C-alpha cells in the first residue's frame, strides 16, 4: 500500500481525484482544462495515481477516460485500517465514500482490481457455479455463448427473463452480459423494499463487462457496469455492492476464503 499513501500525499494528485469525484470519466484534455496544471504535469500525476490503482482508464472509441477506483481504499479498510489512529481512519473513510459513491456525471460504474491468479482461474470464478455461489450467492445457468439466455439461480428463487442474455464471451479475456431483472422474490430475499424494486424493474436493462488482462503474475480485472439512465437507482445500488463483491472474489482466489457478507447484504 506504499504506492497509495505516496499518491495521496501530493496535493496536485488529490486535486485530480477531487476533479474526478466531481466529474468522473474525464479525458486528459478535460482534466487539464479544469486544473491549473500543464498537460505534461497532469499526465505524470495520473501515471502515479494509475500505478497506485486509485485511477483506472477505459477506452471509448478514440477517447481515454479516467475514473476513480475504490479497490485500494477497500483493501485498506477491510484488511488493516484499524492499525491507524482515528483521524487517519476518518480521512480514508471519507475518500472511500467518495470513490464508491455514485458517479455524478457519467451513469456507469468502473472498478479495477489486480488479482494474484491466472486468467483461466479468474474466468472460472466468474462463470462456474461452484465459485460464484461462494463469493456472490447466485449460480448462472447458461452455455456462455453470445446471445444465449442466462438464469440467475439462488437457493430461494430463480430469475429467468428473455432480456438476460450473454453479450460477449471471449474465454480468459472478456465477458459481458445483461443484468438481471428485479423480481419480488429477489427483493424480499435481499431486504429491498417494494418501492426500490418497482423503480429498478422499470429502468432499462443495464450491462456488466469484465475485462481480464495478464500482467506478470497478476491479472488486471476491470469491471464496467453501464447502460444506465441518468439518476439510476440501480446504479446507486450496484455501486455500493460491487466493491465488496469484487474484494471477496479477490480474497477467494488469493487465500481460498471469502469475505463475510455485510449486514444487511448489499444490493446485487
Short mmCIF file of C-alpha atoms in Angstrom, two decimals:
data_model
loop_
_atom_site.label_atom_id
_atom_site.label_comp_id
_atom_site.label_asym_id
_atom_site.label_seq_id
_atom_site.Cartn_x
_atom_site.Cartn_y
_atom_site.Cartn_z
CA UNK A 1 0.00 0.00 0.00
CA UNK A 2 3.03 2.31 -0.05
CA UNK A 3 2.05 3.48 -3.55
CA UNK A 4 -1.39 4.54 -2.32
CA UNK A 5 -0.04 6.68 0.53
CA UNK A 6 2.61 8.17 -1.76
CA UNK A 7 -0.02 9.06 -4.35
CA UNK A 8 -2.34 10.64 -1.77
CA UNK A 9 0.49 12.65 -0.16
CA UNK A 10 0.71 15.07 -3.10
CA UNK A 11 -1.75 17.98 -3.22
CA UNK A 12 -1.86 18.07 -7.01
CA UNK A 13 -2.81 14.40 -7.18
CA UNK A 14 -5.51 14.94 -4.56
CA UNK A 15 -6.80 17.78 -6.73
CA UNK A 16 -7.05 15.37 -9.66
CA UNK A 17 -9.01 12.93 -7.52
CA UNK A 18 -11.28 15.77 -6.42
CA UNK A 19 -11.83 16.71 -10.05
CA UNK A 20 -12.75 13.14 -10.97
CA UNK A 21 -15.01 12.87 -7.95
CA UNK A 22 -16.91 15.93 -9.16
CA UNK A 23 -16.91 14.82 -12.82
CA UNK A 24 -15.96 11.18 -13.34
CA UNK A 25 -14.83 9.73 -16.65
CA UNK A 26 -12.78 12.70 -17.90
CA UNK A 27 -10.29 12.78 -20.75
CA UNK A 28 -6.78 14.17 -20.26
CA UNK A 29 -7.85 17.34 -22.07
CA UNK A 30 -10.80 17.84 -19.73
CA UNK A 31 -8.65 17.29 -16.65
CA UNK A 32 -6.08 19.82 -17.87
CA UNK A 33 -8.77 22.40 -18.58
CA UNK A 34 -10.19 22.10 -15.07
CA UNK A 35 -6.86 22.43 -13.23
CA UNK A 36 -4.04 24.96 -13.29
CA UNK A 37 -1.50 22.36 -14.40
CA UNK A 38 0.35 21.75 -17.64
CA UNK A 39 -0.62 18.71 -19.70
CA UNK A 40 2.72 17.04 -19.01
CA UNK A 41 2.32 17.51 -15.25
CA UNK A 42 -1.21 16.11 -15.30
CA UNK A 43 -0.01 13.09 -17.29
CA UNK A 44 2.77 12.40 -14.75
CA UNK A 45 0.42 12.68 -11.80
CA UNK A 46 -2.14 10.43 -13.49
CA UNK A 47 0.58 7.84 -14.07
CA UNK A 48 1.30 7.79 -10.32
CA UNK A 49 -2.41 7.51 -9.50
CA UNK A 50 -2.83 4.68 -12.03
CA UNK A 51 0.22 2.87 -10.62
CA UNK A 52 -1.43 3.08 -7.18
CA UNK A 53 -4.69 1.85 -8.76
CA UNK A 54 -6.55 4.94 -7.49
CA UNK A 55 -7.42 5.84 -11.07
CA UNK A 56 -8.43 3.42 -13.79
CA UNK A 57 -8.90 4.11 -17.50
CA UNK A 58 -11.33 2.88 -20.13
CA UNK A 59 -11.10 3.47 -23.87
CA UNK A 60 -14.31 4.67 -25.57
CA UNK A 61 -13.58 4.86 -29.25
CA UNK A 62 -10.55 7.14 -29.58
CA UNK A 63 -11.00 8.70 -26.14
CA UNK A 64 -9.24 7.52 -22.98
CA UNK A 65 -11.50 8.19 -19.99
CA UNK A 66 -10.22 8.38 -16.40
CA UNK A 67 -12.23 7.10 -13.41
CA UNK A 68 -11.81 6.97 -9.67
CA UNK A 69 -11.16 3.43 -8.44
CA UNK A 70 -12.21 2.24 -4.97
CA UNK A 71 -10.19 -1.01 -4.83
CA UNK A 72 -7.08 0.18 -2.91
CA UNK A 73 -9.18 2.08 -0.38
CA UNK A 74 -11.33 -1.02 0.14
CA UNK A 75 -8.15 -3.01 0.74
CA UNK A 76 -7.08 -0.59 3.45
CA UNK A 77 -10.49 -0.52 5.08
CA UNK A 78 -11.12 -4.26 5.03
CA UNK A 79 -7.69 -5.63 5.86
CA UNK A 80 -5.81 -3.40 8.28
CA UNK A 81 -7.18 0.13 8.53
CA UNK A 82 -7.73 -0.39 12.29
CA UNK A 83 -3.99 -0.05 12.85
CA UNK A 84 -4.25 3.71 12.24
CA UNK A 85 -5.43 6.40 14.64
CA UNK A 86 -8.97 7.75 14.28
CA UNK A 87 -8.11 10.93 12.36
CA UNK A 88 -6.43 8.95 9.61
CA UNK A 89 -9.26 6.42 9.61
CA UNK A 90 -11.77 9.25 9.14
CA UNK A 91 -9.78 10.73 6.26
CA UNK A 92 -9.56 7.38 4.46
CA UNK A 93 -13.22 6.67 5.15
CA UNK A 94 -14.18 9.98 3.52
CA UNK A 95 -12.12 9.10 0.45
CA UNK A 96 -13.56 5.57 0.37
CA UNK A 97 -17.06 7.05 0.44
CA UNK A 98 -16.20 9.43 -2.39
CA UNK A 99 -14.67 6.69 -4.52
CA UNK A 100 -17.60 4.32 -4.01
CA UNK A 101 -20.26 6.95 -4.43
CA UNK A 102 -22.47 7.16 -7.47
CA UNK A 103 -20.68 8.94 -10.35
CA UNK A 104 -22.08 12.44 -10.75
CA UNK A 105 -21.50 12.83 -14.48
CA UNK A 106 -21.45 9.54 -16.37
CA UNK A 107 -24.05 6.91 -15.44
CA UNK A 108 -21.69 3.95 -15.09
CA UNK A 109 -19.58 2.10 -12.54
CA UNK A 110 -15.89 1.34 -13.21
CA UNK A 111 -13.63 -0.70 -10.92
CA UNK A 112 -10.16 -2.20 -11.39
CA UNK A 113 -8.50 -4.86 -9.25
CA UNK A 114 -5.19 -6.72 -9.54
CA UNK A 115 -5.51 -10.36 -8.50
CA UNK A 116 -2.74 -12.89 -7.91
CA UNK A 117 -4.20 -15.62 -10.09
CA UNK A 118 -4.37 -16.72 -13.73
CA UNK A 119 -6.87 -15.67 -16.42
CA UNK A 120 -8.13 -19.26 -16.52
CA UNK A 121 -8.88 -19.37 -12.78
CA UNK A 122 -10.44 -15.90 -12.81
CA UNK A 123 -12.66 -16.86 -15.75
CA UNK A 124 -13.73 -19.95 -13.85
CA UNK A 125 -14.53 -17.82 -10.81
CA UNK A 126 -16.76 -15.58 -12.95
CA UNK A 127 -18.65 -18.40 -14.64
CA UNK A 128 -18.51 -21.60 -12.58
CA UNK A 129 -21.39 -22.01 -10.08
CA UNK A 130 -19.04 -23.66 -7.58
CA UNK A 131 -17.21 -20.31 -7.37
CA UNK A 132 -20.00 -17.77 -7.85
CA UNK A 133 -22.09 -19.30 -5.07
CA UNK A 134 -19.22 -18.79 -2.61
CA UNK A 135 -18.41 -15.10 -3.05
CA UNK A 136 -21.58 -13.87 -4.79
CA UNK A 137 -24.54 -16.09 -3.94
CA UNK A 138 -26.17 -16.92 -7.29
CA UNK A 139 -25.21 -19.52 -9.88
CA UNK A 140 -25.57 -18.65 -13.56
CA UNK A 141 -27.23 -21.19 -15.83
CA UNK A 142 -26.11 -20.61 -19.41
CA UNK A 143 -23.74 -22.01 -22.03
CA UNK A 144 -21.84 -18.70 -22.06
CA UNK A 145 -22.28 -18.17 -25.80
CA UNK A 146 -23.14 -14.69 -27.18
CA UNK A 147 -26.90 -14.33 -27.47
CA UNK A 148 -27.67 -17.18 -25.04
CA UNK A 149 -30.05 -16.60 -22.17
CA UNK A 150 -28.77 -16.80 -18.63
CA UNK A 151 -30.76 -17.54 -15.48
CA UNK A 152 -29.75 -16.29 -12.03
CA UNK A 153 -30.27 -19.16 -9.59
CA UNK A 154 -30.28 -18.64 -5.83
CA UNK A 155 -31.47 -21.13 -3.20
CA UNK A 156 -34.74 -19.28 -2.70
CA UNK A 157 -35.60 -18.34 -6.30
CA UNK A 158 -34.58 -18.26 -9.96
CA UNK A 159 -34.60 -15.15 -12.17
CA UNK A 160 -35.15 -16.00 -15.83
CA UNK A 161 -36.01 -13.32 -18.35
CA UNK A 162 -35.64 -13.01 -22.16
CA UNK A 163 -33.52 -9.85 -21.74
CA UNK A 164 -30.96 -11.62 -19.55
CA UNK A 165 -28.52 -12.64 -22.26
CA UNK A 166 -24.80 -13.11 -22.80
CA UNK A 167 -23.41 -10.29 -24.98
CA UNK A 168 -19.73 -11.22 -25.32
CA UNK A 169 -17.76 -14.23 -24.14
CA UNK A 170 -14.07 -14.50 -25.07
CA UNK A 171 -12.68 -17.08 -22.62
CA UNK A 172 -9.98 -15.73 -20.29
CA UNK A 173 -10.25 -12.25 -21.88
CA UNK A 174 -13.71 -10.65 -21.84
CA UNK A 175 -17.19 -11.43 -20.54
CA UNK A 176 -20.29 -9.24 -20.87
CA UNK A 177 -23.96 -9.80 -20.13
CA UNK A 178 -27.23 -8.01 -19.37
CA UNK A 179 -28.11 -7.53 -15.71
CA UNK A 180 -30.97 -9.37 -14.07
CA UNK A 181 -34.49 -8.07 -13.64
CA UNK A 182 -35.72 -7.22 -10.15
CA UNK A 183 -38.37 -9.66 -9.02
CA UNK A 184 -40.37 -9.65 -5.78
CA UNK A 185 -38.59 -12.81 -4.65
CA UNK A 186 -35.21 -11.15 -5.19
CA UNK A 187 -36.28 -8.03 -3.29
CA UNK A 188 -37.67 -10.00 -0.36
CA UNK A 189 -34.59 -12.23 -0.08
CA UNK A 190 -32.14 -9.32 -0.11
CA UNK A 191 -34.14 -6.93 2.04
CA UNK A 192 -35.04 -4.49 -0.71
CA UNK A 193 -38.26 -2.54 -0.37
CA UNK A 194 -41.08 -2.69 -2.90
CA UNK A 195 -40.55 0.96 -3.84
CA UNK A 196 -36.94 0.25 -4.79
CA UNK A 197 -37.91 -2.94 -6.64
CA UNK A 198 -40.59 -1.21 -8.71
CA UNK A 199 -38.26 1.63 -9.72
CA UNK A 200 -35.39 -0.74 -10.50
CA UNK A 201 -37.62 -3.04 -12.59
CA UNK A 202 -38.85 -0.06 -14.62
CA UNK A 203 -35.35 1.03 -15.66
CA UNK A 204 -33.71 -0.05 -18.95
CA UNK A 205 -31.63 -3.21 -18.59
CA UNK A 206 -28.01 -2.42 -17.67
CA UNK A 207 -24.89 -4.27 -18.81
CA UNK A 208 -21.79 -5.51 -16.98
CA UNK A 209 -18.46 -6.21 -18.69
CA UNK A 210 -15.42 -7.97 -17.21
CA UNK A 211 -12.05 -7.49 -18.95
CA UNK A 212 -9.14 -9.75 -17.95
CA UNK A 213 -5.52 -8.81 -18.74
CA UNK A 214 -2.46 -10.83 -17.73
CA UNK A 215 0.18 -8.59 -16.16
CA UNK A 216 3.10 -10.68 -14.98
CA UNK A 217 2.00 -12.82 -12.03
CA UNK A 218 -1.22 -10.80 -11.68
CA UNK A 219 -4.43 -10.47 -13.64
CA UNK A 220 -5.87 -7.00 -14.08
CA UNK A 221 -9.65 -7.23 -13.78
CA UNK A 222 -11.64 -4.22 -14.96
CA UNK A 223 -15.39 -4.19 -14.35
CA UNK A 224 -17.58 -1.70 -16.22
CA UNK A 225 -21.28 -1.63 -15.36
CA UNK A 226 -23.10 0.76 -17.68
CA UNK A 227 -26.14 1.41 -19.91
CA UNK A 228 -27.86 3.20 -17.04
CA UNK A 229 -30.25 6.09 -17.36
CA UNK A 230 -29.43 9.36 -15.54
CA UNK A 231 -30.14 9.21 -11.78
CA UNK A 232 -30.46 5.41 -11.98
CA UNK A 233 -31.50 3.76 -8.72
CA UNK A 234 -29.89 0.51 -9.91
CA UNK A 235 -26.55 2.27 -10.44
CA UNK A 236 -26.69 3.56 -6.89
CA UNK A 237 -27.31 0.03 -5.60
CA UNK A 238 -24.62 -1.75 -7.63
CA UNK A 239 -22.08 0.99 -6.86
CA UNK A 240 -22.48 0.09 -3.21
CA UNK A 241 -22.48 -3.67 -3.75
CA UNK A 242 -19.77 -4.20 -6.37
CA UNK A 243 -16.68 -3.15 -4.31
CA UNK A 244 -17.33 -5.68 -1.55
CA UNK A 245 -18.26 -8.42 -4.02
CA UNK A 246 -15.08 -7.92 -6.06
CA UNK A 247 -12.95 -7.72 -2.91
CA UNK A 248 -14.43 -11.06 -1.84
CA UNK A 249 -13.66 -12.53 -5.27
CA UNK A 250 -10.04 -11.37 -4.99
CA UNK A 251 -9.73 -12.76 -1.46
CA UNK A 252 -11.20 -16.11 -2.52
CA UNK A 253 -8.75 -16.54 -5.39
CA UNK A 254 -5.74 -15.46 -3.34
CA UNK A 255 -6.50 -17.13 0.01
CA UNK A 256 -9.23 -19.71 -0.58
CA UNK A 257 -11.60 -17.82 1.73
CA UNK A 258 -14.29 -15.21 1.12
CA UNK A 259 -15.11 -12.03 3.00
CA UNK A 260 -18.15 -12.09 5.29
CA UNK A 261 -21.27 -10.56 3.77
CA UNK A 262 -22.13 -7.06 5.02
CA UNK A 263 -25.25 -6.80 7.15
CA UNK A 264 -27.66 -6.22 5.56
CA UNK A 265 -26.36 -7.69 2.30
CA UNK A 266 -25.65 -5.05 -0.33
CA UNK A 267 -27.97 -4.91 -3.31
CA UNK A 268 -26.66 -7.06 -6.13
#
